[in-house]
């Protein structure tokens, strides 16, 4: 038996997030200024690999509730690391300029805690759901997943406020980090679509039923919120609103990481500071290029 459309998507995710994991780990080690962002992209890669592998396995063993539950957990929990990665890159934007302000010294921590708590609740709710033997037990764990989604919404809202704060203080941000802010801003619409899909999916119908105290996997209805379920046979909405939105956001961050030379900025700022020091002894500074001009 071959893979269906969702299985093929899962296989593609395995093929893409596998290399991304190694790239994220390397960049987290290599680029200290953007370490937080790359680290969370690595966590996202791990969750997508887990989800992809268990999804493929579940198609060959459709009665296995645990495998189906794992990929549904990974699908929902992955929103947290993606949003947290955005926070990490915003932290990079603020370095040497806004990082001492209350918004960044406290706001980033509050948002990060919301995201981390959301991921934990999503995993706990999904894991406990596999051992539920009644609808009451199952619904209690679904509630945990709903709380997780609410925390992700709080995280996204906080992230959006921080982005707006950065734009309001554009002139205070270092030159090359402004480019990173532009890249982050470009991802906001795609992250919003991803969050909307996560909300609709979390409030969709159950993917199991109970027979004699045991869970039996079922395909949810393709009407109403059922079409947004991670187990729905309508894969188009899932592919566009979830998979593609994440791919686009990750691609923007990768391009930003490669094309925005923060190391060059450090040299620029160093030369500029050195020029300011020299100017006290008759030197002059080219403010446009940050180049020291010695007196004649």
PDB file of N, CA and C in Angstrom, residues 19-70:
ATOM      1  N   UNK A  19      17.705  17.864   6.944  1.00  0.00           N
ATOM      2  CA  UNK A  19      18.838  18.764   6.701  1.00  0.00           C
ATOM      3  C   UNK A  19      18.731  20.077   7.473  1.00  0.00           C
ATOM      4  N   UNK A  20      17.497  20.603   7.613  1.00  0.00           N
ATOM      5  CA  UNK A  20      17.335  21.859   8.341  1.00  0.00           C
ATOM      6  C   UNK A  20      17.792  21.724   9.784  1.00  0.00           C
ATOM      7  N   UNK A  21      17.576  20.566  10.390  1.00  0.00           N
ATOM      8  CA  UNK A  21      18.013  20.351  11.767  1.00  0.00           C
ATOM      9  C   UNK A  21      19.524  20.521  11.881  1.00  0.00           C
ATOM     10  N   UNK A  22      20.270  19.930  10.953  1.00  0.00           N
ATOM     11  CA  UNK A  22      21.729  20.055  10.989  1.00  0.00           C
ATOM     12  C   UNK A  22      22.165  21.499  10.725  1.00  0.00           C
ATOM     13  N   UNK A  23      21.494  22.167   9.797  1.00  0.00           N
ATOM     14  CA  UNK A  23      21.822  23.566   9.511  1.00  0.00           C
ATOM     15  C   UNK A  23      21.553  24.435  10.736  1.00  0.00           C
ATOM     16  N   UNK A  24      20.414  24.221  11.389  1.00  0.00           N
ATOM     17  CA  UNK A  24      20.053  25.017  12.562  1.00  0.00           C
ATOM     18  C   UNK A  24      21.038  24.793  13.704  1.00  0.00           C
ATOM     19  N   UNK A  25      21.438  23.548  13.920  1.00  0.00           N
ATOM     20  CA  UNK A  25      22.409  23.247  14.982  1.00  0.00           C
ATOM     21  C   UNK A  25      23.745  23.916  14.681  1.00  0.00           C
ATOM     22  N   UNK A  26      24.184  23.839  13.425  1.00  0.00           N
ATOM     23  CA  UNK A  26      25.458  24.461  13.049  1.00  0.00           C
ATOM     24  C   UNK A  26      25.402  25.973  13.228  1.00  0.00           C
ATOM     25  N   UNK A  27      24.320  26.603  12.753  1.00  0.00           N
ATOM     26  CA  UNK A  27      24.208  28.054  12.857  1.00  0.00           C
ATOM     27  C   UNK A  27      24.062  28.505  14.308  1.00  0.00           C
ATOM     28  N   UNK A  28      23.390  27.699  15.139  1.00  0.00           N
ATOM     29  CA  UNK A  28      23.280  28.037  16.560  1.00  0.00           C
ATOM     30  C   UNK A  28      24.654  28.029  17.220  1.00  0.00           C
ATOM     31  N   UNK A  29      25.525  27.139  16.759  1.00  0.00           N
ATOM     32  CA  UNK A  29      26.896  27.088  17.285  1.00  0.00           C
ATOM     33  C   UNK A  29      27.758  28.195  16.691  1.00  0.00           C
ATOM     34  N   UNK A  30      27.559  28.499  15.420  1.00  0.00           N
ATOM     35  CA  UNK A  30      28.435  29.420  14.704  1.00  0.00           C
ATOM     36  C   UNK A  30      28.083  30.887  14.955  1.00  0.00           C
ATOM     37  N   UNK A  31      26.800  31.200  15.044  1.00  0.00           N
ATOM     38  CA  UNK A  31      26.360  32.587  15.154  1.00  0.00           C
ATOM     39  C   UNK A  31      25.766  32.844  16.534  1.00  0.00           C
ATOM     40  N   UNK A  32      26.573  33.367  17.418  1.00  0.00           N
ATOM     41  CA  UNK A  32      26.103  33.601  18.778  1.00  0.00           C
ATOM     42  C   UNK A  32      25.002  34.661  18.835  1.00  0.00           C
ATOM     43  N   UNK A  33      25.062  35.639  17.933  1.00  0.00           N
ATOM     44  CA  UNK A  33      24.071  36.710  17.954  1.00  0.00           C
ATOM     45  C   UNK A  33      22.664  36.217  17.636  1.00  0.00           C
ATOM     46  N   UNK A  34      22.574  35.115  16.858  1.00  0.00           N
ATOM     47  CA  UNK A  34      21.257  34.608  16.464  1.00  0.00           C
ATOM     48  C   UNK A  34      21.007  33.206  17.022  1.00  0.00           C
ATOM     49  N   UNK A  35      21.714  32.857  18.071  1.00  0.00           N
ATOM     50  CA  UNK A  35      21.656  31.488  18.593  1.00  0.00           C
ATOM     51  C   UNK A  35      20.248  31.081  19.016  1.00  0.00           C
ATOM     52  N   UNK A  36      19.528  31.965  19.700  1.00  0.00           N
ATOM     53  CA  UNK A  36      18.187  31.622  20.183  1.00  0.00           C
ATOM     54  C   UNK A  36      17.252  31.295  19.021  1.00  0.00           C
ATOM     55  N   UNK A  37      17.298  32.098  17.972  1.00  0.00           N
ATOM     56  CA  UNK A  37      16.441  31.843  16.817  1.00  0.00           C
ATOM     57  C   UNK A  37      16.744  30.523  16.151  1.00  0.00           C
ATOM     58  N   UNK A  38      18.033  30.244  15.921  1.00  0.00           N
ATOM     59  CA  UNK A  38      18.414  28.982  15.267  1.00  0.00           C
ATOM     60  C   UNK A  38      18.088  27.784  16.155  1.00  0.00           C
ATOM     61  N   UNK A  39      18.263  27.937  17.464  1.00  0.00           N
ATOM     62  CA  UNK A  39      17.981  26.820  18.374  1.00  0.00           C
ATOM     63  C   UNK A  39      16.508  26.413  18.306  1.00  0.00           C
ATOM     64  N   UNK A  40      15.619  27.388  18.278  1.00  0.00           N
ATOM     65  CA  UNK A  40      14.188  27.057  18.209  1.00  0.00           C
ATOM     66  C   UNK A  40      13.797  26.505  16.841  1.00  0.00           C
ATOM     67  N   UNK A  41      14.477  26.927  15.787  1.00  0.00           N
ATOM     68  CA  UNK A  41      14.228  26.301  14.488  1.00  0.00           C
ATOM     69  C   UNK A  41      14.674  24.841  14.517  1.00  0.00           C
ATOM     70  N   UNK A  42      15.717  24.556  15.301  1.00  0.00           N
ATOM     71  CA  UNK A  42      16.129  23.166  15.487  1.00  0.00           C
ATOM     72  C   UNK A  42      15.065  22.353  16.206  1.00  0.00           C
ATOM     73  N   UNK A  43      14.446  22.948  17.232  1.00  0.00           N
ATOM     74  CA  UNK A  43      13.362  22.262  17.949  1.00  0.00           C
ATOM     75  C   UNK A  43      12.178  22.014  17.017  1.00  0.00           C
ATOM     76  N   UNK A  44      11.853  23.011  16.198  1.00  0.00           N
ATOM     77  CA  UNK A  44      10.784  22.838  15.209  1.00  0.00           C
ATOM     78  C   UNK A  44      11.101  21.674  14.278  1.00  0.00           C
ATOM     79  N   UNK A  45      12.349  21.574  13.854  1.00  0.00           N
ATOM     80  CA  UNK A  45      12.751  20.489  12.952  1.00  0.00           C
ATOM     81  C   UNK A  45      12.567  19.127  13.603  1.00  0.00           C
ATOM     82  N   UNK A  46      12.914  19.029  14.885  1.00  0.00           N
ATOM     83  CA  UNK A  46      12.752  17.758  15.604  1.00  0.00           C
ATOM     84  C   UNK A  46      11.278  17.356  15.648  1.00  0.00           C
ATOM     85  N   UNK A  47      10.406  18.307  15.973  1.00  0.00           N
ATOM     86  CA  UNK A  47       8.971  17.999  16.036  1.00  0.00           C
ATOM     87  C   UNK A  47       8.420  17.612  14.671  1.00  0.00           C
ATOM     88  N   UNK A  48       8.879  18.294  13.625  1.00  0.00           N
ATOM     89  CA  UNK A  48       8.389  17.954  12.289  1.00  0.00           C
ATOM     90  C   UNK A  48       8.910  16.591  11.834  1.00  0.00           C
ATOM     91  N   UNK A  49      10.113  16.243  12.222  1.00  0.00           N
ATOM     92  CA  UNK A  49      10.635  14.912  11.902  1.00  0.00           C
ATOM     93  C   UNK A  49       9.844  13.837  12.641  1.00  0.00           C
ATOM     94  N   UNK A  50       9.581  14.062  13.931  1.00  0.00           N
ATOM     95  CA  UNK A  50       8.779  13.106  14.699  1.00  0.00           C
ATOM     96  C   UNK A  50       7.396  12.942  14.080  1.00  0.00           C
ATOM     97  N   UNK A  51       6.772  14.074  13.747  1.00  0.00           N
ATOM     98  CA  UNK A  51       5.440  14.013  13.161  1.00  0.00           C
ATOM     99  C   UNK A  51       5.431  13.326  11.812  1.00  0.00           C
ATOM    100  N   UNK A  52       6.432  13.635  10.975  1.00  0.00           N
ATOM    101  CA  UNK A  52       6.492  13.025   9.651  1.00  0.00           C
ATOM    102  C   UNK A  52       6.712  11.524   9.709  1.00  0.00           C
ATOM    103  N   UNK A  53       7.636  11.100  10.559  1.00  0.00           N
ATOM    104  CA  UNK A  53       7.946   9.668  10.664  1.00  0.00           C
ATOM    105  C   UNK A  53       6.745   8.883  11.186  1.00  0.00           C
ATOM    106  N   UNK A  54       6.120   9.387  12.261  1.00  0.00           N
ATOM    107  CA  UNK A  54       4.975   8.655  12.827  1.00  0.00           C
ATOM    108  C   UNK A  54       3.767   8.692  11.889  1.00  0.00           C
ATOM    109  N   UNK A  55       3.645   9.762  11.102  1.00  0.00           N
ATOM    110  CA  UNK A  55       2.542   9.811  10.138  1.00  0.00           C
ATOM    111  C   UNK A  55       2.712   8.731   9.077  1.00  0.00           C
ATOM    112  N   UNK A  56       3.924   8.615   8.555  1.00  0.00           N
ATOM    113  CA  UNK A  56       4.187   7.581   7.542  1.00  0.00           C
ATOM    114  C   UNK A  56       3.953   6.195   8.129  1.00  0.00           C
ATOM    115  N   UNK A  57       4.439   5.967   9.352  1.00  0.00           N
ATOM    116  CA  UNK A  57       4.252   4.660   9.991  1.00  0.00           C
ATOM    117  C   UNK A  57       2.774   4.362  10.219  1.00  0.00           C
ATOM    118  N   UNK A  58       2.009   5.389  10.603  1.00  0.00           N
ATOM    119  CA  UNK A  58       0.590   5.162  10.893  1.00  0.00           C
ATOM    120  C   UNK A  58      -0.192   4.788   9.640  1.00  0.00           C
ATOM    121  N   UNK A  59       0.277   5.209   8.481  1.00  0.00           N
ATOM    122  CA  UNK A  59      -0.435   4.846   7.254  1.00  0.00           C
ATOM    123  C   UNK A  59      -0.263   3.361   6.928  1.00  0.00           C
ATOM    124  N   UNK A  60       0.831   2.793   7.382  1.00  0.00           N
ATOM    125  CA  UNK A  60       1.035   1.359   7.182  1.00  0.00           C
ATOM    126  C   UNK A  60       0.427   0.540   8.320  1.00  0.00           C
ATOM    127  N   UNK A  61       0.054   1.237   9.412  1.00  0.00           N
ATOM    128  CA  UNK A  61      -0.583   0.565  10.543  1.00  0.00           C
ATOM    129  C   UNK A  61      -1.696   1.470  11.073  1.00  0.00           C
ATOM    130  N   UNK A  62      -2.790   1.625  10.331  1.00  0.00           N
ATOM    131  CA  UNK A  62      -3.822   2.616  10.657  1.00  0.00           C
ATOM    132  C   UNK A  62      -4.549   2.382  11.973  1.00  0.00           C
ATOM    133  N   UNK A  63      -4.429   1.211  12.564  1.00  0.00           N
ATOM    134  CA  UNK A  63      -5.103   0.959  13.842  1.00  0.00           C
ATOM    135  C   UNK A  63      -4.261   1.384  15.041  1.00  0.00           C
ATOM    136  N   UNK A  64      -3.036   1.835  14.798  1.00  0.00           N
ATOM    137  CA  UNK A  64      -2.147   2.233  15.887  1.00  0.00           C
ATOM    138  C   UNK A  64      -2.503   3.647  16.348  1.00  0.00           C
ATOM    139  N   UNK A  65      -3.149   3.747  17.504  1.00  0.00           N
ATOM    140  CA  UNK A  65      -3.585   5.041  18.024  1.00  0.00           C
ATOM    141  C   UNK A  65      -2.393   5.887  18.449  1.00  0.00           C
ATOM    142  N   UNK A  66      -1.361   5.267  19.025  1.00  0.00           N
ATOM    143  CA  UNK A  66      -0.208   6.008  19.539  1.00  0.00           C
ATOM    144  C   UNK A  66       0.501   6.777  18.430  1.00  0.00           C
ATOM    145  N   UNK A  67       0.723   6.126  17.289  1.00  0.00           N
ATOM    146  CA  UNK A  67       1.416   6.794  16.183  1.00  0.00           C
ATOM    147  C   UNK A  67       0.611   7.972  15.662  1.00  0.00           C
ATOM    148  N   UNK A  68      -0.688   7.771  15.530  1.00  0.00           N
ATOM    149  CA  UNK A  68      -1.532   8.875  15.059  1.00  0.00           C
ATOM    150  C   UNK A  68      -1.497  10.021  16.062  1.00  0.00           C
ATOM    151  N   UNK A  69      -1.545   9.692  17.344  1.00  0.00           N
ATOM    152  CA  UNK A  69      -1.539  10.733  18.370  1.00  0.00           C
ATOM    153  C   UNK A  69      -0.243  11.521  18.343  1.00  0.00           C
ATOM    154  N   UNK A  70       0.887  10.837  18.137  1.00  0.00           N
ATOM    155  CA  UNK A  70       2.181  11.521  18.129  1.00  0.00           C
ATOM    156  C   UNK A  70       2.249  12.542  17.009  1.00  0.00           C
TER     157      UNK A  70
END
